[in-house]
Tab-separated table of C-alpha atoms (C1' of nucleotides) in Angstrom:
chain	number	residue	atom	x	y	z
A	1	MET	CA	0.000	0.000	0.000
A	2	ASN	CA	1.454	3.319	-1.029
A	3	ALA	CA	-0.357	5.105	1.750
A	4	LEU	CA	1.612	3.130	4.332
A	5	SER	CA	5.043	3.130	2.707
A	6	ARG	CA	6.577	6.049	4.618
A	7	THR	CA	5.204	6.401	8.108
A	8	THR	CA	6.492	7.400	11.538
A	9	PRO	CA	5.033	5.650	14.603
A	10	LEU	CA	3.858	8.002	17.343
A	11	LYS	CA	5.838	7.935	20.590
A	12	THR	CA	4.712	7.843	24.204
A	13	GLN	CA	5.434	11.559	24.619
A	14	PHE	CA	2.775	12.367	22.014
A	15	PHE	CA	0.129	11.188	24.491
A	16	ASN	CA	1.753	12.630	27.596
A	17	ARG	CA	-0.249	15.888	27.558
A	18	ASP	CA	-3.736	17.328	27.825
A	19	PRO	CA	-6.344	15.051	26.127
A	20	ARG	CA	-7.713	18.087	24.259
A	21	ARG	CA	-4.360	18.612	22.558
A	22	VAL	CA	-3.968	14.882	21.892
A	23	ALA	CA	-7.484	14.626	20.425
A	24	ARG	CA	-6.771	17.451	18.004
A	25	ALA	CA	-3.275	16.209	17.133
A	26	LEU	CA	-4.524	12.680	16.397
A	27	LEU	CA	-6.680	13.887	13.503
A	28	GLY	CA	-5.137	12.830	10.198
A	29	LYS	CA	-2.964	10.106	11.762
A	30	LEU	CA	-3.365	6.457	10.764
A	31	LEU	CA	-4.629	3.734	13.085
A	32	VAL	CA	-3.010	0.512	11.916
A	33	ARG	CA	-3.826	-3.102	12.811
A	34	LYS	CA	-1.464	-5.905	11.831
A	35	THR	CA	-3.218	-9.176	11.080
A	36	PRO	CA	-2.022	-12.519	9.705
A	37	HIS	CA	-3.909	-11.659	6.524
A	38	GLY	CA	-2.420	-8.203	6.053
A	39	LEU	CA	-2.593	-4.647	7.264
A	40	LEU	CA	-5.764	-2.790	8.207
A	41	ALA	CA	-5.503	0.990	8.328
A	42	GLY	CA	-7.811	3.938	8.721
A	43	ARG	CA	-7.227	7.663	8.926
A	44	ILE	CA	-8.452	9.181	12.170
A	45	VAL	CA	-11.042	11.803	11.244
A	46	GLU	CA	-12.996	12.246	14.500
A	47	THR	CA	-12.059	12.116	18.205
A	48	GLU	CA	-13.403	13.163	21.597
A	49	ALA	CA	-11.374	14.257	24.624
A	50	TYR	CA	-12.287	12.930	28.066
A	51	LEU	CA	-10.632	14.785	30.884
A	52	GLY	CA	-9.830	13.372	34.286
A	53	SER	CA	-11.652	13.944	37.537
A	54	ASP	CA	-13.157	17.298	36.453
A	55	ASP	CA	-15.130	15.754	33.591
A	56	ALA	CA	-18.442	14.209	34.709
A	57	ALA	CA	-18.844	12.442	31.367
A	58	ALA	CA	-15.520	10.614	31.615
A	59	HIS	CA	-15.397	7.051	32.919
A	60	SER	CA	-12.618	8.165	35.221
A	61	ALA	CA	-14.835	10.783	36.937
A	62	ALA	CA	-15.926	8.455	39.751
A	63	GLY	CA	-12.392	7.302	40.477
A	64	LYS	CA	-10.279	4.299	39.609
A	65	THR	CA	-12.081	0.942	39.187
A	66	ALA	CA	-11.258	-2.469	37.755
A	67	ARG	CA	-12.845	-1.305	34.521
A	68	ASN	CA	-11.222	2.078	33.939
A	69	PHE	CA	-7.784	1.738	35.570
A	70	VAL	CA	-6.037	2.106	32.211
A	71	LEU	CA	-7.105	5.764	32.064
A	72	PHE	CA	-5.116	6.347	35.264
A	73	GLY	CA	-2.009	4.616	33.969
A	74	PRO	CA	0.820	5.709	31.655
A	75	PRO	CA	0.021	7.440	28.328
A	76	GLY	CA	-0.356	5.697	24.976
A	77	ILE	CA	-2.246	2.639	26.258
A	78	ALA	CA	-5.507	1.323	24.752
A	79	TYR	CA	-8.629	1.492	26.941
A	80	VAL	CA	-11.419	-0.660	25.513
A	81	TYR	CA	-14.868	-0.894	27.033
A	82	PHE	CA	-18.121	-2.634	26.136
A	83	ILE	CA	-21.252	-0.534	25.852
A	84	TYR	CA	-25.008	-1.027	25.296
A	85	GLY	CA	-24.604	-4.784	25.241
A	86	ASN	CA	-23.411	-4.588	21.643
A	87	HIS	CA	-20.403	-2.441	21.029
A	88	TYR	CA	-16.777	-1.929	21.921
A	89	CYS	CA	-15.204	1.526	21.990
A	90	LEU	CA	-11.487	2.251	21.675
A	91	ASN	CA	-9.711	4.983	23.641
A	92	VAL	CA	-6.102	5.875	24.321
A	93	SER	CA	-4.832	7.015	27.703
A	94	CYS	CA	-3.253	10.463	28.026
A	95	LEU	CA	-1.267	12.394	30.649
A	96	PRO	CA	1.421	10.939	32.955
A	97	ASP	CA	1.033	7.779	35.032
A	98	GLY	CA	-1.338	8.535	37.914
A	99	VAL	CA	-3.327	11.259	36.125
A	100	ALA	CA	-6.598	10.238	34.422
A	101	GLY	CA	-7.450	11.297	30.888
A	102	GLY	CA	-8.103	9.831	27.472
A	103	VAL	CA	-9.239	10.252	23.908
A	104	LEU	CA	-12.070	8.300	22.270
A	105	PHE	CA	-11.641	7.344	18.617
A	106	ARG	CA	-14.983	8.045	16.952
A	107	ALA	CA	-14.465	7.600	13.218
A	108	LEU	CA	-11.945	6.411	10.632
A	109	GLU	CA	-11.614	6.883	6.904
A	110	PRO	CA	-10.773	3.401	5.529
A	111	VAL	CA	-7.332	3.386	3.898
A	112	ALA	CA	-6.143	-0.228	3.677
A	113	GLY	CA	-7.641	-3.666	4.216
A	114	ILE	CA	-11.119	-2.558	3.275
A	115	GLU	CA	-12.263	-6.075	2.388
A	116	GLN	CA	-11.199	-7.399	5.788
A	117	MET	CA	-12.908	-4.515	7.531
A	118	ALA	CA	-16.120	-5.206	5.663
A	119	ALA	CA	-15.955	-8.870	6.650
A	120	ALA	CA	-15.372	-7.929	10.286
A	121	ARG	CA	-18.474	-5.721	10.144
A	122	GLY	CA	-20.561	-8.511	8.673
A	123	ILE	CA	-20.846	-6.748	5.323
A	124	LYS	CA	-20.335	-8.682	2.101
A	125	VAL	CA	-17.505	-7.332	-0.047
A	126	ASP	CA	-19.764	-7.060	-3.078
A	127	GLU	CA	-22.052	-4.802	-1.065
A	128	ILE	CA	-19.262	-2.234	-0.786
A	129	ASP	CA	-18.979	0.296	-3.576
A	130	LEU	CA	-15.420	1.668	-3.344
A	131	ALA	CA	-16.403	4.730	-5.331
A	132	LYS	CA	-19.183	5.709	-2.965
A	133	VAL	CA	-18.478	7.478	0.317
A	134	SER	CA	-21.926	6.544	1.613
A	135	SER	CA	-20.982	2.901	1.154
A	136	LEU	CA	-17.515	3.095	2.750
A	137	LYS	CA	-18.857	5.182	5.598
A	138	LYS	CA	-20.767	2.204	6.977
A	139	LEU	CA	-17.440	0.493	7.715
A	140	SER	CA	-15.927	2.712	10.375
A	141	SER	CA	-17.990	5.850	10.991
A	142	GLY	CA	-18.861	5.707	14.700
A	143	PRO	CA	-17.043	4.293	17.743
A	144	GLY	CA	-18.714	0.874	17.692
A	145	ARG	CA	-18.365	0.494	13.956
A	146	MET	CA	-14.678	1.338	13.763
A	147	ALA	CA	-13.877	-0.950	16.690
A	148	ALA	CA	-15.674	-3.793	14.940
A	149	ALA	CA	-13.935	-3.041	11.623
A	150	LEU	CA	-10.509	-3.376	13.269
A	151	GLY	CA	-11.547	-6.354	15.383
A	152	VAL	CA	-11.035	-4.440	18.623
A	153	THR	CA	-12.304	-6.217	21.759
A	154	ARG	CA	-11.673	-5.750	25.460
A	155	VAL	CA	-10.051	-9.153	25.904
A	156	ARG	CA	-7.757	-8.677	22.933
A	157	ASP	CA	-6.785	-5.014	23.148
A	158	ASN	CA	-7.461	-3.453	26.549
A	159	GLU	CA	-4.158	-2.467	28.235
A	160	LYS	CA	-2.313	-2.853	24.922
A	161	SER	CA	0.377	-0.293	24.092
A	162	LEU	CA	-0.361	1.762	20.978
A	163	VAL	CA	3.251	2.944	20.790
A	164	SER	CA	5.215	-0.288	21.214
A	165	ALA	CA	7.030	-1.719	18.184
A	166	ARG	CA	5.766	-5.159	19.225
A	167	SER	CA	2.123	-4.115	19.302
A	168	ASP	CA	-0.245	-5.193	16.515
A	169	LEU	CA	-2.265	-2.018	17.037
A	170	ARG	CA	-0.407	1.251	16.478
A	171	ILE	CA	-0.828	4.853	15.421
A	172	VAL	CA	1.457	6.274	12.744
A	173	ASP	CA	2.007	9.576	10.991
A	174	ASP	CA	2.202	9.425	7.200
A	175	GLY	CA	2.721	13.157	6.810
A	176	TYR	CA	-0.924	13.930	6.069
A	177	ARG	CA	-1.735	17.539	6.925
A	178	VAL	CA	-5.133	18.484	8.331
A	179	ARG	CA	-6.325	21.787	6.874
A	180	ARG	CA	-9.082	22.720	9.280
A	181	VAL	CA	-10.466	21.222	12.492
A	182	THR	CA	-14.044	21.708	13.716
A	183	VAL	CA	-14.812	21.583	17.455
A	184	THR	CA	-18.301	20.762	18.794
A	185	PRO	CA	-19.893	19.329	21.964
A	186	ARG	CA	-19.494	15.579	22.419
A	187	ILE	CA	-22.089	13.091	21.181
A	188	GLY	CA	-24.205	10.579	23.051
A	189	ILE	CA	-23.588	11.812	26.571
A	190	VAL	CA	-25.758	13.603	29.107
A	191	LYS	CA	-23.323	14.699	31.799
A	192	SER	CA	-21.016	17.601	30.874
A	193	ALA	CA	-22.516	17.510	27.387
A	194	GLU	CA	-22.041	21.221	26.857
A	195	HIS	CA	-18.249	21.216	26.708
A	196	PRO	CA	-16.765	21.490	23.193
A	197	LEU	CA	-14.467	18.457	23.305
A	198	ARG	CA	-15.305	16.695	20.035
A	199	TYR	CA	-12.840	17.289	17.207
A	200	PHE	CA	-13.127	16.354	13.554
A	201	ILE	CA	-11.534	17.174	10.214
A	202	ALA	CA	-13.707	19.898	8.702
A	203	GLY	CA	-15.604	18.724	5.673
A	204	ASN	CA	-14.481	15.100	5.944
A	205	PRO	CA	-17.363	12.849	4.812
A	206	PHE	CA	-16.413	9.969	7.119
A	207	VAL	CA	-17.209	11.872	10.322
A	208	SER	CA	-20.041	10.258	12.323
A	209	GLY	CA	-23.231	11.975	13.398
A	210	ARG	CA	-23.831	15.507	12.332
A	211	SER	CA	-20.800	17.254	10.850
A	212	LEU	CA	-21.922	20.881	11.074
X	1	DG	C1'	-34.092	11.812	5.019
X	2	DA	C1'	-35.441	12.165	9.841
X	3	DG	C1'	-36.847	10.417	14.148
X	4	DG	C1'	-37.916	6.863	17.575
X	5	DA	C1'	-37.299	2.688	19.996
X	6	DG	C1'	-35.369	-1.957	20.818
X	7	DA	C1'	-31.368	-4.891	21.340
X	8	DT	C1'	-28.334	-6.637	24.908
X	9	DC	C1'	-24.809	-7.134	28.791
X	10	DG	C1'	-20.851	-5.464	31.626
X	11	DT	C1'	-20.183	-2.421	35.364
X	12	DC	C1'	-21.286	-0.006	39.339
X	13	DT	C1'	-24.497	1.161	43.200
J	1	DG	C1'	-31.353	-3.370	39.503
J	2	DA	C1'	-30.427	0.577	36.603
J	3	DC	C1'	-28.000	2.516	33.068
J	4	DG	C1'	-24.801	3.519	29.303
J	5	DA	C1'	-18.966	7.755	25.262
J	6	DT	C1'	-24.093	2.966	20.096
J	7	DC	C1'	-26.094	0.789	16.032
J	8	DT	C1'	-29.751	-0.787	13.272
J	9	DC	C1'	-34.193	-1.318	11.817
J	10	DC	C1'	-38.644	0.384	11.155
J	11	DT	C1'	-42.048	3.934	10.324
J	12	DC	C1'	-43.466	8.273	8.729
J	13	DT	C1'	-42.940	12.152	5.760
DNA sequence: GAGGAGATCGTCT
DNA sequence: GACGATCTCCTCT
């Protein structure tokens, strides 16, 4: 894949800062999954920042539990949780060890391994029209969808480093430059819903929900 | 195209 | 026992 030929993996330090800065900086980067059948990759087009103890909407707001301890750990680690009895959502921890914070990945633009992603989503390959955005968008637009497309589960990926060379799930920079970022309130939450902590690439058609 | 409700289960109270 | 950082299907327009 040409898109993946010259990439730089992100380092731990990238995540060792305010989740709002990480959420914005992650836009345009590639989320890459190595599988025995090849590489899956999607460009990150939409994220949400979840702050630590001051953010009522964050899982970490009520303190450290067996479920959310990853958010309190070192930066650059995957936090995967199961929601609504159906879906997994993928986050990455931010800030130094001991300080809670994270970023939720909300939507990807499929870049490589589209056939595998479709299969993982239970969509037949011949149902995907590569020329149509509306068709590709079903693959990974939304937290549950993109997690399913990359085969992300709690058992498999929670606590996994996203910056280790040994990891099969990583984030890389291929030099793509984001022109404009739009910031809106987060989606699907009730508590602290008013804060503008959702970031997406302006005008990108793969953004989930309403893209103002 | 928009809006509403059901599915379904891990986690926390 | 209640609820949730969602998705899909169904109905109505």
